[in-house]
PDB file of C-alpha atoms and ligand atoms in Angstrom:
ATOM      1  CA  MET A   9       0.000   0.000   0.000  1.00 88.00           C
ATOM      2  CA  ILE A  10       1.286   3.435  -0.912  1.00 96.00           C
ATOM      3  CA  ASN A  11       0.672   6.305   1.469  1.00 98.00           C
ATOM      4  CA  VAL A  12       1.172   9.552  -0.471  1.00 98.00           C
ATOM      5  CA  ILE A  13       2.137  12.701   1.425  1.00 98.00           C
ATOM      6  CA  ARG A  14       1.913  15.920  -0.557  1.00 98.00           C
ATOM      7  CA  THR A  15       4.058  18.881   0.412  1.00 98.00           C
ATOM      8  CA  LYS A  16       4.568  22.383  -0.896  1.00 98.00           C
ATOM      9  CA  ASP A  17       8.238  22.185  -1.757  1.00 98.00           C
ATOM     10  CA  TYR A  18      11.545  20.410  -1.230  1.00 98.00           C
ATOM     11  CA  GLU A  19      12.100  21.773   2.280  1.00 98.00           C
ATOM     12  CA  GLU A  20       8.708  20.609   3.505  1.00 98.00           C
ATOM     13  CA  ALA A  21       9.249  17.239   1.815  1.00 98.00           C
ATOM     14  CA  SER A  22      12.549  16.892   3.697  1.00 98.00           C
ATOM     15  CA  ASP A  23      10.821  17.801   6.981  1.00 98.00           C
ATOM     16  CA  LYS A  24       8.175  15.106   6.415  1.00 98.00           C
ATOM     17  CA  ALA A  25      10.821  12.573   5.423  1.00 98.00           C
ATOM     18  CA  PHE A  26      12.681  13.264   8.644  1.00 98.00           C
ATOM     19  CA  GLU A  27       9.470  12.728  10.645  1.00 98.00           C
ATOM     20  CA  VAL A  28       9.114   9.284   9.066  1.00 98.00           C
ATOM     21  CA  MET A  29      12.814   8.438   9.437  1.00 98.00           C
ATOM     22  CA  LYS A  30      12.999   9.577  13.064  1.00 98.00           C
ATOM     23  CA  GLU A  31      10.967   6.537  14.149  1.00 98.00           C
ATOM     24  CA  TYR A  32      13.761   4.326  12.853  1.00 98.00           C
ATOM     25  CA  LEU A  33      16.675   6.111  14.531  1.00 98.00           C
ATOM     26  CA  ARG A  34      16.900   3.592  17.354  1.00 98.00           C
ATOM     27  CA  PRO A  35      19.394   0.921  18.416  1.00 98.00           C
ATOM     28  CA  GLY A  36      19.218  -2.203  16.271  1.00 98.00           C
ATOM     29  CA  LYS A  37      17.558  -0.603  13.267  1.00 98.00           C
ATOM     30  CA  VAL A  38      18.843  -1.146   9.743  1.00 99.00           C
ATOM     31  CA  LEU A  39      18.574   1.794   7.368  1.00 99.00           C
ATOM     32  CA  GLY A  40      18.636   1.495   3.578  1.00 98.00           C
ATOM     33  CA  LEU A  41      20.245   4.690   2.309  1.00 98.00           C
ATOM     34  CA  ALA A  42      20.303   6.475  -1.031  1.00 98.00           C
ATOM     35  CA  THR A  43      22.419   9.047  -2.831  1.00 97.00           C
ATOM     36  CA  GLY A  44      21.566  11.830  -5.292  1.00 95.00           C
ATOM     37  CA  SER A  45      20.237  15.326  -4.684  1.00 96.00           C
ATOM     38  CA  THR A  46      16.937  14.180  -3.197  1.00 98.00           C
ATOM     39  CA  PRO A  47      18.061  12.866   0.238  1.00 98.00           C
ATOM     40  CA  LEU A  48      20.360  15.817   1.013  1.00 98.00           C
ATOM     41  CA  GLY A  49      17.667  17.733   2.931  1.00 98.00           C
ATOM     42  CA  LEU A  50      16.831  14.647   4.971  1.00 98.00           C
ATOM     43  CA  TYR A  51      20.492  13.935   5.726  1.00 98.00           C
ATOM     44  CA  ALA A  52      20.998  17.558   6.844  1.00 98.00           C
ATOM     45  CA  ARG A  53      18.095  17.115   9.264  1.00 99.00           C
ATOM     46  CA  MET A  54      19.523  13.824  10.560  1.00 98.00           C
ATOM     47  CA  VAL A  55      22.880  15.519  11.188  1.00 98.00           C
ATOM     48  CA  LYS A  56      21.220  18.468  12.963  1.00 98.00           C
ATOM     49  CA  ASP A  57      19.147  16.107  15.095  1.00 98.00           C
ATOM     50  CA  HIS A  58      22.279  14.147  16.030  1.00 98.00           C
ATOM     51  CA  GLN A  59      24.124  17.335  16.967  1.00 98.00           C
ATOM     52  CA  GLU A  60      21.277  18.992  18.842  1.00 98.00           C
ATOM     53  CA  ASN A  61      19.433  16.060  20.386  1.00 98.00           C
ATOM     54  CA  GLY A  62      22.207  13.497  20.616  1.00 98.00           C
ATOM     55  CA  THR A  63      20.365  10.843  18.607  1.00 98.00           C
ATOM     56  CA  SER A  64      22.918   8.044  18.425  1.00 98.00           C
ATOM     57  CA  TYR A  65      23.719   5.828  15.442  1.00 98.00           C
ATOM     58  CA  LYS A  66      26.206   3.612  17.341  1.00 98.00           C
ATOM     59  CA  GLU A  67      23.880   0.624  17.119  1.00 98.00           C
ATOM     60  CA  ILE A  68      22.345   1.405  13.749  1.00 98.00           C
ATOM     61  CA  ARG A  69      23.497  -0.282  10.565  1.00 98.00           C
ATOM     62  CA  SER A  70      23.102   0.887   6.985  1.00 98.00           C
ATOM     63  CA  PHE A  71      23.128  -0.499   3.467  1.00 98.00           C
ATOM     64  CA  ASN A  72      23.359   1.798   0.481  1.00 98.00           C
ATOM     65  CA  LEU A  73      21.613   1.148  -2.788  1.00 98.00           C
ATOM     66  CA  ASP A  74      24.316   1.502  -5.370  1.00 98.00           C
ATOM     67  CA  GLU A  75      27.747   2.624  -6.533  1.00 98.00           C
ATOM     68  CA  TYR A  76      29.327   3.561  -9.857  1.00 97.00           C
ATOM     69  CA  VAL A  77      31.543   0.940 -11.449  1.00 97.00           C
ATOM     70  CA  GLY A  78      35.150   2.001 -11.740  1.00 95.00           C
ATOM     71  CA  LEU A  79      35.252   4.981  -9.381  1.00 94.00           C
ATOM     72  CA  PRO A  80      37.667   4.613  -6.465  1.00 93.00           C
ATOM     73  CA  ILE A  81      36.110   5.433  -3.088  1.00 94.00           C
ATOM     74  CA  THR A  82      38.384   8.484  -2.936  1.00 94.00           C
ATOM     75  CA  HIS A  83      36.684   9.966  -6.034  1.00 95.00           C
ATOM     76  CA  PRO A  84      34.474  12.812  -4.783  1.00 95.00           C
ATOM     77  CA  GLU A  85      31.533  11.597  -6.858  1.00 96.00           C
ATOM     78  CA  SER A  86      31.725   8.001  -5.632  1.00 97.00           C
ATOM     79  CA  TYR A  87      28.686   7.158  -3.577  1.00 97.00           C
ATOM     80  CA  TYR A  88      31.006   6.020  -0.789  1.00 98.00           C
ATOM     81  CA  ALA A  89      32.443   9.557  -0.663  1.00 98.00           C
ATOM     82  CA  PHE A  90      28.975  11.085  -0.979  1.00 97.00           C
ATOM     83  CA  MET A  91      27.692   9.186   2.041  1.00 98.00           C
ATOM     84  CA  HIS A  92      30.688  10.111   4.170  1.00 98.00           C
ATOM     85  CA  HIS A  93      30.615  13.735   3.129  1.00 98.00           C
ATOM     86  CA  ASN A  94      26.859  14.207   3.594  1.00 98.00           C
ATOM     87  CA  LEU A  95      26.053  11.925   6.517  1.00 98.00           C
ATOM     88  CA  PHE A  96      28.448   9.384   7.980  1.00 98.00           C
ATOM     89  CA  ASP A  97      31.224  11.853   8.882  1.00 98.00           C
ATOM     90  CA  HIS A  98      28.757  13.968  10.879  1.00 98.00           C
ATOM     91  CA  ILE A  99      27.038  11.285  12.964  1.00 98.00           C
ATOM     92  CA  ASP A 100      28.407   8.597  15.281  1.00 98.00           C
ATOM     93  CA  ILE A 101      27.723   5.558  13.100  1.00 98.00           C
ATOM     94  CA  PRO A 102      30.693   3.156  13.242  1.00 98.00           C
ATOM     95  CA  GLU A 103      32.333   2.717   9.818  1.00 98.00           C
ATOM     96  CA  GLU A 104      31.960  -1.068  10.104  1.00 98.00           C
ATOM     97  CA  ASN A 105      28.185  -0.664  10.445  1.00 98.00           C
ATOM     98  CA  THR A 106      27.930   1.093   7.067  1.00 98.00           C
ATOM     99  CA  HIS A 107      27.803  -0.724   3.755  1.00 98.00           C
ATOM    100  CA  VAL A 108      28.103   0.755   0.283  1.00 98.00           C
ATOM    101  CA  PRO A 109      28.435  -1.676  -2.614  1.00 98.00           C
ATOM    102  CA  SER A 110      31.896  -1.620  -4.174  1.00 96.00           C
ATOM    103  CA  GLY A 111      32.235  -0.740  -7.830  1.00 97.00           C
ATOM    104  CA  LEU A 112      35.790  -2.014  -7.906  1.00 97.00           C
ATOM    105  CA  GLY A 113      37.019  -5.593  -7.860  1.00 95.00           C
ATOM    106  CA  GLU A 114      37.827  -8.673  -9.886  1.00 94.00           C
ATOM    107  CA  ASP A 115      34.390 -10.251  -9.734  1.00 97.00           C
ATOM    108  CA  LEU A 116      31.649  -7.662  -9.318  1.00 97.00           C
ATOM    109  CA  GLU A 117      28.846 -10.218  -9.768  1.00 95.00           C
ATOM    110  CA  ALA A 118      30.226 -12.369  -6.920  1.00 97.00           C
ATOM    111  CA  GLN A 119      30.518  -9.244  -4.773  1.00 98.00           C
ATOM    112  CA  ALA A 120      26.927  -8.378  -5.659  1.00 98.00           C
ATOM    113  CA  ARG A 121      25.726 -11.802  -4.513  1.00 98.00           C
ATOM    114  CA  HIS A 122      27.638 -11.353  -1.268  1.00 98.00           C
ATOM    115  CA  TYR A 123      25.928  -7.951  -0.787  1.00 98.00           C
ATOM    116  CA  ASP A 124      22.517  -9.613  -1.064  1.00 98.00           C
ATOM    117  CA  GLU A 125      23.589 -12.258   1.438  1.00 98.00           C
ATOM    118  CA  MET A 126      24.562  -9.554   3.908  1.00 98.00           C
ATOM    119  CA  ILE A 127      21.178  -7.859   3.457  1.00 98.00           C
ATOM    120  CA  ASP A 128      19.333 -11.154   3.851  1.00 98.00           C
ATOM    121  CA  ALA A 129      21.172 -11.663   7.141  1.00 98.00           C
ATOM    122  CA  CYS A 130      20.363  -8.139   8.261  1.00 98.00           C
ATOM    123  CA  PRO A 131      17.003  -7.118   6.783  1.00 98.00           C
ATOM    124  CA  VAL A 132      16.453  -3.449   6.056  1.00 98.00           C
ATOM    125  CA  ASP A 133      13.837  -1.787   8.282  1.00 99.00           C
ATOM    126  CA  ILE A 134      13.340   1.279   6.103  1.00 99.00           C
ATOM    127  CA  GLN A 135      14.652   1.850   2.606  1.00 99.00           C
ATOM    128  CA  LEU A 136      15.018   5.409   1.419  1.00 98.00           C
ATOM    129  CA  LEU A 137      14.564   5.946  -2.326  1.00 98.00           C
ATOM    130  CA  GLY A 138      14.634   8.680  -4.913  1.00 98.00           C
ATOM    131  CA  ILE A 139      13.196   8.165  -8.354  1.00 98.00           C
ATOM    132  CA  GLY A 140      14.857   8.783 -11.701  1.00 96.00           C
ATOM    133  CA  SER A 141      13.165  10.896 -14.357  1.00 95.00           C
ATOM    134  CA  ASP A 142      12.843   7.590 -16.248  1.00 95.00           C
ATOM    135  CA  GLY A 143      11.169   5.871 -13.266  1.00 97.00           C
ATOM    136  CA  HIS A 144      14.271   4.041 -12.075  1.00 97.00           C
ATOM    137  CA  ILE A 145      14.807   3.144  -8.416  1.00 98.00           C
ATOM    138  CA  ALA A 146      18.445   2.817  -7.424  1.00 98.00           C
ATOM    139  CA  PHE A 147      20.037   2.098 -10.831  1.00 97.00           C
ATOM    140  CA  ASN A 148      17.301  -0.309 -11.899  1.00 97.00           C
ATOM    141  CA  GLU A 149      16.557   1.192 -15.274  1.00 95.00           C
ATOM    142  CA  PRO A 150      13.376   0.512 -17.287  1.00 96.00           C
ATOM    143  CA  GLY A 151      13.254  -3.140 -18.332  1.00 97.00           C
ATOM    144  CA  THR A 152      14.991  -4.482 -15.210  1.00 97.00           C
ATOM    145  CA  PRO A 153      13.228  -7.639 -13.957  1.00 98.00           C
ATOM    146  CA  PHE A 154      11.208  -7.091 -10.792  1.00 98.00           C
ATOM    147  CA  ASP A 155      12.836 -10.099  -9.107  1.00 98.00           C
ATOM    148  CA  SER A 156      16.427  -8.944  -9.706  1.00 98.00           C
ATOM    149  CA  GLY A 157      19.045  -9.143  -6.982  1.00 98.00           C
ATOM    150  CA  THR A 158      22.061  -6.883  -6.647  1.00 98.00           C
ATOM    151  CA  HIS A 159      23.792  -6.754 -10.022  1.00 98.00           C
ATOM    152  CA  VAL A 160      25.975  -4.793 -12.430  1.00 97.00           C
ATOM    153  CA  THR A 161      24.013  -2.656 -14.865  1.00 97.00           C
ATOM    154  CA  ASP A 162      24.474  -0.233 -17.743  1.00 95.00           C
ATOM    155  CA  LEU A 163      23.126   3.238 -17.024  1.00 94.00           C
ATOM    156  CA  ALA A 164      20.379   4.542 -19.299  1.00 91.00           C
ATOM    157  CA  GLU A 165      21.253   7.473 -21.566  1.00 94.00           C
ATOM    158  CA  SER A 166      18.808   9.680 -19.655  1.00 91.00           C
ATOM    159  CA  THR A 167      20.487   8.784 -16.342  1.00 91.00           C
ATOM    160  CA  ILE A 168      23.922   9.586 -17.730  1.00 95.00           C
ATOM    161  CA  ARG A 169      22.559  12.952 -18.905  1.00 94.00           C
ATOM    162  CA  ASP A 170      20.834  13.595 -15.540  1.00 91.00           C
ATOM    163  CA  ASN A 171      24.044  12.846 -13.636  1.00 93.00           C
ATOM    164  CA  CYS A 172      26.311  14.859 -15.926  1.00 95.00           C
ATOM    165  CA  ARG A 173      25.900  17.819 -13.559  1.00 94.00           C
ATOM    166  CA  PHE A 174      28.028  16.030 -10.970  1.00 93.00           C
ATOM    167  CA  PHE A 175      30.856  15.420 -13.457  1.00 95.00           C
ATOM    168  CA  ASP A 176      31.704  18.980 -14.647  1.00 95.00           C
ATOM    169  CA  ASN A 177      28.781  18.752 -17.111  1.00 95.00           C
ATOM    170  CA  ASP A 178      31.049  16.531 -19.183  1.00 95.00           C
ATOM    171  CA  ILE A 179      29.126  13.492 -20.383  1.00 95.00           C
ATOM    172  CA  THR A 180      32.340  11.603 -21.123  1.00 95.00           C
ATOM    173  CA  LYS A 181      33.266  11.697 -17.415  1.00 95.00           C
ATOM    174  CA  VAL A 182      30.045  10.006 -16.213  1.00 96.00           C
ATOM    175  CA  PRO A 183      30.529   6.299 -15.475  1.00 97.00           C
ATOM    176  CA  THR A 184      28.419   4.130 -17.770  1.00 96.00           C
ATOM    177  CA  GLN A 185      27.889   1.237 -15.359  1.00 97.00           C
ATOM    178  CA  ALA A 186      26.904   0.778 -11.737  1.00 97.00           C
ATOM    179  CA  VAL A 187      26.435  -1.918  -9.111  1.00 98.00           C
ATOM    180  CA  THR A 188      22.907  -1.655  -7.814  1.00 98.00           C
ATOM    181  CA  GLN A 189      20.624  -3.417  -5.410  1.00 98.00           C
ATOM    182  CA  GLY A 190      18.031  -5.153  -7.543  1.00 98.00           C
ATOM    183  CA  ILE A 191      14.331  -4.469  -7.425  1.00 98.00           C
ATOM    184  CA  GLY A 192      13.856  -7.787  -5.620  1.00 98.00           C
ATOM    185  CA  THR A 193      16.413  -6.662  -3.020  1.00 98.00           C
ATOM    186  CA  ILE A 194      14.677  -3.326  -2.509  1.00 98.00           C
ATOM    187  CA  MET A 195      11.247  -4.959  -2.201  1.00 98.00           C
ATOM    188  CA  LYS A 196      12.497  -7.038   0.761  1.00 98.00           C
ATOM    189  CA  ALA A 197      12.776  -3.903   2.909  1.00 98.00           C
ATOM    190  CA  LYS A 198      10.105  -3.844   5.599  1.00 98.00           C
ATOM    191  CA  ALA A 199       9.186  -0.233   4.788  1.00 98.00           C
ATOM    192  CA  ILE A 200      10.030   2.096   1.929  1.00 98.00           C
ATOM    193  CA  LEU A 201      10.260   5.892   1.942  1.00 99.00           C
ATOM    194  CA  LEU A 202      10.447   7.496  -1.511  1.00 99.00           C
ATOM    195  CA  ILE A 203      10.914  11.230  -1.976  1.00 99.00           C
ATOM    196  CA  ALA A 204      10.305  12.946  -5.316  1.00 98.00           C
ATOM    197  CA  THR A 205      10.450  16.682  -5.892  1.00 98.00           C
ATOM    198  CA  GLY A 206      10.641  18.901  -8.934  1.00 98.00           C
ATOM    199  CA  SER A 207       8.871  18.958 -12.259  1.00 98.00           C
ATOM    200  CA  ASN A 208      11.337  16.624 -13.973  1.00 97.00           C
ATOM    201  CA  LYS A 209       9.976  13.841 -11.717  1.00 98.00           C
ATOM    202  CA  ALA A 210       6.282  14.493 -12.469  1.00 98.00           C
ATOM    203  CA  LYS A 211       5.942  11.964 -15.280  1.00 98.00           C
ATOM    204  CA  ALA A 212       7.753   9.223 -13.359  1.00 98.00           C
ATOM    205  CA  VAL A 213       5.623   9.931 -10.262  1.00 98.00           C
ATOM    206  CA  LYS A 214       2.420   9.639 -12.266  1.00 98.00           C
ATOM    207  CA  GLU A 215       3.523   6.318 -13.784  1.00 98.00           C
ATOM    208  CA  MET A 216       4.629   5.012 -10.387  1.00 98.00           C
ATOM    209  CA  LEU A 217       1.345   5.842  -8.660  1.00 98.00           C
ATOM    210  CA  GLU A 218      -1.259   5.632 -11.419  1.00 98.00           C
ATOM    211  CA  GLY A 219       0.280   3.564 -14.187  1.00 97.00           C
ATOM    212  CA  PRO A 220       0.182  -0.180 -14.658  1.00 98.00           C
ATOM    213  CA  ILE A 221       2.738  -2.234 -12.762  1.00 98.00           C
ATOM    214  CA  ASP A 222       5.209  -2.691 -15.577  1.00 98.00           C
ATOM    215  CA  VAL A 223       8.973  -2.927 -16.000  1.00 98.00           C
ATOM    216  CA  SER A 224       8.823   0.179 -18.222  1.00 98.00           C
ATOM    217  CA  CYS A 225       8.456   2.104 -14.924  1.00 98.00           C
ATOM    218  CA  PRO A 226      10.563   0.230 -12.341  1.00 98.00           C
ATOM    219  CA  ALA A 227       9.064   2.253  -9.447  1.00 98.00           C
ATOM    220  CA  SER A 228       5.564   1.005 -10.335  1.00 98.00           C
ATOM    221  CA  ILE A 229       6.374  -2.258  -8.511  1.00 98.00           C
ATOM    222  CA  LEU A 230       6.078  -0.314  -5.252  1.00 98.00           C
ATOM    223  CA  GLN A 231       2.296  -0.543  -5.678  1.00 98.00           C
ATOM    224  CA  LYS A 232       2.758  -4.163  -4.571  1.00 98.00           C
ATOM    225  CA  HIS A 233       4.763  -3.423  -1.422  1.00 98.00           C
ATOM    226  CA  GLU A 234       2.797  -3.419   1.809  1.00 98.00           C
ATOM    227  CA  ASN A 235       4.379  -0.387   3.466  1.00 98.00           C
ATOM    228  CA  VAL A 236       5.419   2.499   1.221  1.00 98.00           C
ATOM    229  CA  THR A 237       5.399   6.216   1.975  1.00 98.00           C
ATOM    230  CA  VAL A 238       5.826   8.510  -1.028  1.00 98.00           C
ATOM    231  CA  ILE A 239       6.530  12.172  -0.288  1.00 99.00           C
ATOM    232  CA  ILE A 240       6.059  14.521  -3.235  1.00 98.00           C
ATOM    233  CA  ASP A 241       6.069  18.267  -3.682  1.00 98.00           C
ATOM    234  CA  GLU A 242       3.648  20.265  -5.818  1.00 98.00           C
ATOM    235  CA  ASP A 243       5.859  20.169  -8.915  1.00 98.00           C
ATOM    236  CA  ALA A 244       6.327  16.398  -8.783  1.00 98.00           C
ATOM    237  CA  ALA A 245       2.560  15.950  -8.228  1.00 98.00           C
ATOM    238  CA  ALA A 246       1.604  18.182 -11.152  1.00 98.00           C
ATOM    239  CA  LEU A 247       0.466  15.403 -13.509  1.00 98.00           C
ATOM    240  CA  LEU A 248      -1.485  13.346 -10.973  1.00 98.00           C
ATOM    241  CA  GLY A 249      -5.187  12.848 -11.679  1.00 89.00           C
TER     242      GLY A 249
HETATM  243  P1  LIG B 330      18.234  12.689  -7.716  1.00 95.49           P
HETATM  244  O1  LIG B 330      18.287  11.243  -8.294  1.00 95.49           O
HETATM  245  O2  LIG B 330      17.904  12.571  -6.278  1.00 95.49           O
HETATM  246  O3  LIG B 330      19.631  13.249  -7.915  1.00 95.49           O
HETATM  247  O4  LIG B 330      17.190  13.434  -8.493  1.00 95.49           O
HETATM  248  C1  LIG B 330      17.267  10.363  -7.959  1.00 95.49           C
HETATM  249  C2  LIG B 330      17.506   9.037  -8.640  1.00 95.49           C
HETATM  250  O5  LIG B 330      18.077   9.016  -9.739  1.00 95.49           O
HETATM  251  O6  LIG B 330      17.110   8.018  -8.072  1.00 95.49           O
END
């Protein structure tokens, strides 16, 4: 079941997301975390809450959704670096409790299987998601099977264009592959929190919420999950009936 929360703008969406997330900031919880522009407001609120209220992450664990193939963790645009820069370095979560898939290694598929095994052993309580303008969740691009596990994938042209802004607006610098949790992996999370803001997400949001459940819009599978909260601002809701 999808519970849709409509907000005025990005800031209000981030406030609402923090309200949902706050319930999970307790010892023993497992957070599924995401990168991209969307979660930045939520992460800023988590950092502020840690600093002002002392909310502790010492007994919280986290699993991230994805990572670019070929970027060392020291690359500023690696998702490992993103998570440290925007969240992990500012809260008290132990490094060993955090997991970001590695996009480097001899056998990425074997590493991907191991990532799924770790998640199976430590089920995610709440998975945070953004949505791509093409309806992707994590890097599961249109056409990805709904039962997929963590795997290596090619990025869609539209995703490479969308992410160009992080790579000096130079399309040749954007990695073309990623390791991503599969849709089947994501669907195992006990609860899902998806945030979508801005007009470039409006079409994907409409297909996710009102379209048929079809691999052409990967996020449409969320209609089948039993506990999903979708937070959207006015611009992202613009095409809803
Ligand atoms: P964004 O990306 O948060 O940078 O818009 C979302 C996504 O591609 O999942």
